[in-house]
XYZ file of C-alpha atoms in Angstrom:
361
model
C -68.625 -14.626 28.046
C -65.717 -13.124 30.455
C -63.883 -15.926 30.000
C -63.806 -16.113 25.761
C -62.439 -12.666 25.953
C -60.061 -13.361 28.247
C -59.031 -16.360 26.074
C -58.538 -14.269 22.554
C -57.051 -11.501 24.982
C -54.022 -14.248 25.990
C -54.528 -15.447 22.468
C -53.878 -12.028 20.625
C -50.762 -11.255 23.513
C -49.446 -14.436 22.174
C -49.294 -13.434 18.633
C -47.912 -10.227 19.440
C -44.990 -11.506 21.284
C -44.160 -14.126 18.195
C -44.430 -10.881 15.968
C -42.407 -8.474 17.953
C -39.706 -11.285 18.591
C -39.555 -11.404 14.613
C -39.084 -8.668 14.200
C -36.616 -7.837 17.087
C -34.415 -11.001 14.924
C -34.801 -8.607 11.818
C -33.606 -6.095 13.212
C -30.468 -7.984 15.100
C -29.682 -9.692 10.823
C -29.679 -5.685 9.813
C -27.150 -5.081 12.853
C -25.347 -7.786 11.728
C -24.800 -6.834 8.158
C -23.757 -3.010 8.863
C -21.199 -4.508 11.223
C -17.240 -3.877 10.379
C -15.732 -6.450 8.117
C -12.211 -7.533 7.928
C -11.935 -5.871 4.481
C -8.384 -5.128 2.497
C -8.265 -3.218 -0.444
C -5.412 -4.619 -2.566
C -3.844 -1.954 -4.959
C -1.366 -3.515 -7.216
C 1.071 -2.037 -9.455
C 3.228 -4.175 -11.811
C 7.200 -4.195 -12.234
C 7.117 -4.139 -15.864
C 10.622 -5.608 -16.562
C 11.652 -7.985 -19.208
C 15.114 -8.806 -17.959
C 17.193 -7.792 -14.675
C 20.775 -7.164 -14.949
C 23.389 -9.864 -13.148
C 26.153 -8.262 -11.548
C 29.182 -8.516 -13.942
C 26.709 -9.074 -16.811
C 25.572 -6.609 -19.449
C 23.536 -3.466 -18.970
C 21.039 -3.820 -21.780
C 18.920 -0.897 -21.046
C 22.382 1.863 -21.135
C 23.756 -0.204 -23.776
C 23.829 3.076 -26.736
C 23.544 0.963 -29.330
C 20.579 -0.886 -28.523
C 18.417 0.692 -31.198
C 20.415 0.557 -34.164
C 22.087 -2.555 -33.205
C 18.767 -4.683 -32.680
C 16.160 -2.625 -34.424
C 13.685 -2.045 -31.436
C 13.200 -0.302 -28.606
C 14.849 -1.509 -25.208
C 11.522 -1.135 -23.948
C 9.435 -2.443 -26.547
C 9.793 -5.913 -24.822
C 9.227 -5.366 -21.644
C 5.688 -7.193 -20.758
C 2.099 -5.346 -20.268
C -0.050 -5.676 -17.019
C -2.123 -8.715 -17.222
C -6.024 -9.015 -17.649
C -6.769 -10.372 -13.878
C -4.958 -10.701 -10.494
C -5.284 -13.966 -8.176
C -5.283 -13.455 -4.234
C -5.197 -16.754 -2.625
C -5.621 -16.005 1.483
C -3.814 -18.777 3.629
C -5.759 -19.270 7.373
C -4.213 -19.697 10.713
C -6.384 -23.288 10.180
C -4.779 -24.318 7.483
C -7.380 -23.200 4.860
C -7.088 -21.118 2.045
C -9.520 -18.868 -0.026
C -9.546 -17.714 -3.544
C -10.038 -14.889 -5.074
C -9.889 -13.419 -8.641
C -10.061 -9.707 -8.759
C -9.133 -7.058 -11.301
C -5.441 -6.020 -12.497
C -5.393 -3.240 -10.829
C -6.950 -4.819 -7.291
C -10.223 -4.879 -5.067
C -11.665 -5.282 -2.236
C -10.559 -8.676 -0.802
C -12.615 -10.003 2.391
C -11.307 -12.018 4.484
C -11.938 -13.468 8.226
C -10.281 -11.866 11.142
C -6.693 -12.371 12.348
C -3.417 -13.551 10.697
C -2.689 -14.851 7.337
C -0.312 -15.289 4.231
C -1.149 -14.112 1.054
C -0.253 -14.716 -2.260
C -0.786 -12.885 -5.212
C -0.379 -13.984 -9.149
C -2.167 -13.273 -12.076
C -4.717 -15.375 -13.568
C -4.506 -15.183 -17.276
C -2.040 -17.689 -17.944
C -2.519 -20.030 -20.569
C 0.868 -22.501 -20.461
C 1.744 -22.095 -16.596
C 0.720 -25.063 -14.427
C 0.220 -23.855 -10.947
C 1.055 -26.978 -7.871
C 1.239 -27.431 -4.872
C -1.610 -24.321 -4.097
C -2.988 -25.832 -0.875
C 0.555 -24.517 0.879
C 1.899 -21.354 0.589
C 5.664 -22.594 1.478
C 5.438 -25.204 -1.525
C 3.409 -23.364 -4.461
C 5.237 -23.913 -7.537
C 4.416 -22.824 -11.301
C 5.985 -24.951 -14.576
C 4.834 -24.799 -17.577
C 3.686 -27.420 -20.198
C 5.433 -30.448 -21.899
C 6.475 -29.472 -25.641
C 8.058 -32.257 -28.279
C 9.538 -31.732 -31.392
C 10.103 -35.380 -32.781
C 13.453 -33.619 -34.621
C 14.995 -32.309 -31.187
C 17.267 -35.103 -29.935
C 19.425 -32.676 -27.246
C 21.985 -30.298 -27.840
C 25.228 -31.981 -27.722
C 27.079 -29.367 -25.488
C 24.815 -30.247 -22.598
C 25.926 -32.476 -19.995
C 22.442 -33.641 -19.639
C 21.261 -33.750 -23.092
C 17.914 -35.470 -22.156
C 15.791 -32.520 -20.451
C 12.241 -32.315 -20.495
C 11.200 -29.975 -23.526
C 8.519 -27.410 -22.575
C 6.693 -24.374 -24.150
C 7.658 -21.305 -23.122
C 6.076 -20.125 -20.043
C 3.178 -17.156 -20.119
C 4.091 -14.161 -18.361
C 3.586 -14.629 -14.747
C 3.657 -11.666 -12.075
C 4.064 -12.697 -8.310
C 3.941 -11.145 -4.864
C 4.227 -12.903 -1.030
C 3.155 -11.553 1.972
C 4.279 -14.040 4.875
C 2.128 -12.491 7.660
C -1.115 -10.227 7.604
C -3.149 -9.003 10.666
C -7.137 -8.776 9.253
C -8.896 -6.806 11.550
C -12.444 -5.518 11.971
C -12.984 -1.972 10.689
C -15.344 0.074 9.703
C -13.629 1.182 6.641
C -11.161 -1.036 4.609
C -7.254 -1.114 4.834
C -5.541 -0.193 1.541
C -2.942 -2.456 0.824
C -0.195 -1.373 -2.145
C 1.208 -4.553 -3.821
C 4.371 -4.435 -6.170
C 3.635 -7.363 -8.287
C 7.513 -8.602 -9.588
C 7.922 -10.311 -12.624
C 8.882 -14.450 -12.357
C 9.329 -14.812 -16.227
C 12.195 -12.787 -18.267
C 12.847 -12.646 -21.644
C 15.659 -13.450 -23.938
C 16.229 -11.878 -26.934
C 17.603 -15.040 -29.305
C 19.618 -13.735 -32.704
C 21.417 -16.330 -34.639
C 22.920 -14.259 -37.099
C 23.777 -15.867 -40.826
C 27.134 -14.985 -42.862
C 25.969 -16.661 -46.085
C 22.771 -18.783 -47.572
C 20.387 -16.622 -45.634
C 18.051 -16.434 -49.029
C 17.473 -20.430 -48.621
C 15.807 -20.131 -45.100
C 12.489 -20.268 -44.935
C 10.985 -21.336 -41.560
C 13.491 -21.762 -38.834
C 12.686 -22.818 -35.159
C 14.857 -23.050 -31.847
C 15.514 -24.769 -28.410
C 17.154 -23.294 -25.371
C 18.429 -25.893 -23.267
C 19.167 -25.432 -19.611
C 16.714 -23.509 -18.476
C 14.559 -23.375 -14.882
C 11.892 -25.967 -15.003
C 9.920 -24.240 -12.076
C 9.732 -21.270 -9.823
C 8.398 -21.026 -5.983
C 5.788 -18.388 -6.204
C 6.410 -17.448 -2.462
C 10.517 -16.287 -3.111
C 11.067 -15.860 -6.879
C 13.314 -18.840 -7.258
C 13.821 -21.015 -9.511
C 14.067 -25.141 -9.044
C 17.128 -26.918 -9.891
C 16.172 -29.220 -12.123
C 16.375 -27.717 -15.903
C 14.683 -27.781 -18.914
C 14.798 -27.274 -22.854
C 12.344 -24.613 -24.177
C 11.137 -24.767 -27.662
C 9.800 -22.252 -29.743
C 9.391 -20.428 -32.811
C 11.800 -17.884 -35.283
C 11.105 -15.255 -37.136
C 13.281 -14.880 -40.309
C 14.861 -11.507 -40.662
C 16.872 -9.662 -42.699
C 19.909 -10.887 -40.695
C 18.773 -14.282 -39.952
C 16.567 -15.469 -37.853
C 15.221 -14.138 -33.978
C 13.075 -15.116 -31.364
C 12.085 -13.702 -27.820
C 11.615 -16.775 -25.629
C 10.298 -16.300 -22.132
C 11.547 -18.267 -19.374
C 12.222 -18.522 -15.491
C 15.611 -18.066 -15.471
C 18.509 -20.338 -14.851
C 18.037 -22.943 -12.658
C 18.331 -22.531 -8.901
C 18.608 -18.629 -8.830
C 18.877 -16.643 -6.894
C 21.360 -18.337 -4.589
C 23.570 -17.044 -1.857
C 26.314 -18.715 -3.708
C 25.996 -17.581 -6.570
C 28.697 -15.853 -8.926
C 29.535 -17.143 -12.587
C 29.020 -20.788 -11.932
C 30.702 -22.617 -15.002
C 29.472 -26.444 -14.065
C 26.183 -25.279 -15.306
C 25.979 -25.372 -18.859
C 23.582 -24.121 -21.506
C 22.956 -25.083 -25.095
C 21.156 -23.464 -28.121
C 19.319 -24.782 -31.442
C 18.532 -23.545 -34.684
C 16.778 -26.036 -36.923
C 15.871 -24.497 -40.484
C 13.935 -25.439 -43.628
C 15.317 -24.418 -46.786
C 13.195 -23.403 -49.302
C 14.111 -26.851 -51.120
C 12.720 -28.653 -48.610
C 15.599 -29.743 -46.975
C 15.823 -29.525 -42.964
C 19.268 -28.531 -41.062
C 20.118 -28.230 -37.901
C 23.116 -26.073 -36.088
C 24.032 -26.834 -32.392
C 25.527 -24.056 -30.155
C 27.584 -23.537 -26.515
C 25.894 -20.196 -25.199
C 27.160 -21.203 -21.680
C 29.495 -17.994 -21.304
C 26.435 -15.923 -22.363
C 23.563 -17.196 -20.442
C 25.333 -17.893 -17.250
C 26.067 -13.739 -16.647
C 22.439 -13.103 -17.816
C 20.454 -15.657 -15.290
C 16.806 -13.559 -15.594
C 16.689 -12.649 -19.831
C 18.674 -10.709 -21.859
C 20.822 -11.099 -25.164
C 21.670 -14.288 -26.755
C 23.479 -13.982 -30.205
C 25.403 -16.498 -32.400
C 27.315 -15.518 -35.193
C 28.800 -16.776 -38.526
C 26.019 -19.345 -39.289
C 26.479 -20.498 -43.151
C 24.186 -22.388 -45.505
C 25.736 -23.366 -48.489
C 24.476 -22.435 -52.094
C 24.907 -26.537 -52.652
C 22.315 -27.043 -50.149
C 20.801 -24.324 -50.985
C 19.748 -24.921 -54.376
C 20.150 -29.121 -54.306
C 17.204 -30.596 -55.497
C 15.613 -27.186 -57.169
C 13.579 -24.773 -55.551
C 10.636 -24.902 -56.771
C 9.077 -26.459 -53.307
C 6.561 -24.677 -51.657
C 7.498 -24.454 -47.820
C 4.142 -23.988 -45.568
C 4.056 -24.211 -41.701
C 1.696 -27.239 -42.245
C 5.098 -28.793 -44.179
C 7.115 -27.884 -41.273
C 4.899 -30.062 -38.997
C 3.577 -28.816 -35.570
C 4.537 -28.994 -32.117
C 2.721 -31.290 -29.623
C 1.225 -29.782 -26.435
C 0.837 -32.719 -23.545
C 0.620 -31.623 -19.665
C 3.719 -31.902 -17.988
C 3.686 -34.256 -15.561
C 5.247 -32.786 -12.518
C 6.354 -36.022 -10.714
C 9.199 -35.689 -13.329
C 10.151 -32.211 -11.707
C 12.893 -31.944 -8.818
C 12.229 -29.481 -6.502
C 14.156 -29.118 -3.223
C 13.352 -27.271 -0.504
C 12.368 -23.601 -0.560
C 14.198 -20.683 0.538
C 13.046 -17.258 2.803
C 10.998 -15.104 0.762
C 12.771 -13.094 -1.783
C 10.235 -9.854 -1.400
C 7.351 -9.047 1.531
C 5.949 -6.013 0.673
């Protein structure tokens, strides 16, 4: 009988040790989860600008006239904050993490020690984002555009650019090199999040045979295909935006967003004049007739490299083609024919090699 209780006694020991070493591993996963965590708290704030001024180019926002002279506010195009932010966390390993967070920031956890980050927002409908898995090659275009009427402007060199939609607005920030370490509490971390896409404010302004118009469209040739997320600038290789007017009381308008010129900023650069850049205005008339009007907006663009003011002048429609064939036709958008949307394929894009970051916050 001594010896049964002896067994259950070794028995029940037994059981207690499995039990207290479960629980002692409980205890050591609740340990583990109060531990500090290499925590940042991103707090972003947005440079809310729709053009920068070149030196030796015009100073839209002191320009008095602005109001009365384009019927708007300066700053009634300048862009609004966007609905989401994108950190994407480079490793010492050559990894990289993900993470969508609000506008405004959050929390952002990543492992211990030294990284690159870059930050973008993430509501972007025409932007193509490449070249992601490398912070030193990330890249953003935008999406391949045709317009079977568009043949090139014929004050380009190159009149046969690829023609793409105008590109979303797109925010950006680089940070080459940050130390995560443990803490109890996280690090705050202020971004300024700088805009990559400007605007231009496109007027083609009629002298005569306004009254005929009624849809009119344009093309901006010569514009940055690309832009390196990491320094702000723009690839070499150009393209021709197309987009849509609005017909006003003076002719026609449109604010098209874009990169930039080509290759900017640059070290070298001052006016360059071997660059050249080339504007469209194709309109229907209200008797169904289409024309077309070709313009040199080299001297304009080149002083204005991230948005501003484009306006051509003295643009006539005749009442003979104004009134030829009656006008009695009924001009809809599904007469004037839509654009087609295709993915740009980016093996057609140029882009050398990039350049020191253009910001570290």
């Amino acid at each position: 009988m001594m010896r049964y209780t002896i067994r259950y006694v070794s028995l029940l020991a037994g059981m207690l040790t499995v039990f207290s070493s479960c629980e002692h591993k409980d205890l050591c996963f609740d340990h583990e989860a109060h531990a500090p965590k290499s925590d940042v708290h991103v707090k972003a704030v947005y440079e809310k600008e729709w053009e920068h001024t070149c030196e030796g180019g015009p100073d839209w926002e002191q320009y008095p006239a602005w109001e009365s002279r384009f019927g708007m506010e300066y700053h009634e195009l300048c862009p609004d904050a966007p609905d989401g932010l994108r950190v994407q966390v480079y490793n010492e390993d050559g990894t990289n993490n993900i993470l969508n967070v609000a506008p405004e920031g959050d929390i952002v956890r990543m492992r211990p020690g030294e990284h690159s980050l870059l930050l973008y927002n993430n509501d972007t409908e025409y932007i193509v984002f490449d070249d992601m898995n490398s912070f030193a090659s990330a890249k953003a275009t935008t999406r391949t555009r045709t317009r079977a009427s568009y043949a090139g402007n014929p004050y380009m060199e190159n009149t046969v650019e690829n023609t793409v939609n105008a590109p979303d607005m797109l925010y950006g920030n680089y940070m080459e090199n940050y130390t995560a370490e443990r803490k109890i509490e996280a690090d705050e971390l202020p971004v300024t999040m700088h805009p990559l896409v400007f605007t231009y404010l496109v007027r083609y302004e009629f002298s005569h045979g306004l009254e005929y118009v009624a849809l009119a469209r344009g093309a901006l040739a010569g514009m940055a295909g690309a832009v390196w997320l990491n320094s702000g600038r723009t690839s070499e290789e150009a393209a021709t935006i197309l987009y849509d007017c609005s017909v006003e009381d003076f002719g026609t308008q449109a604010c098209v967003q874009s990169f930039g010129i080509p290759d900017y900023p640059n070290e070298h650069y001052t006016t360059r004049t071997e660059r050249r850049y080339g504007l469209n205005l194709e309109v229907r008339l209200k008797n169904g007739k289409v024309k077309s009007f070709d313009f040199d907006v080299t001297d304009q663009v080149a002083v204005q490299p991230q948005g501003g003011v484009i306006v051509v002048s003295g643009i006539e429609i005749s009442d003979e083609e104004g009134t030829e064939g009656g006008s009695g036709f009924d001009v809809t958008v599904k007469d004037w024919g839509e654009y087609e949307d295709i993915e740009l394929p980016l093996s057609l894009i140029h882009i050398s090699e990039p350049t020191r970051p253009l910001y570290i916050s």
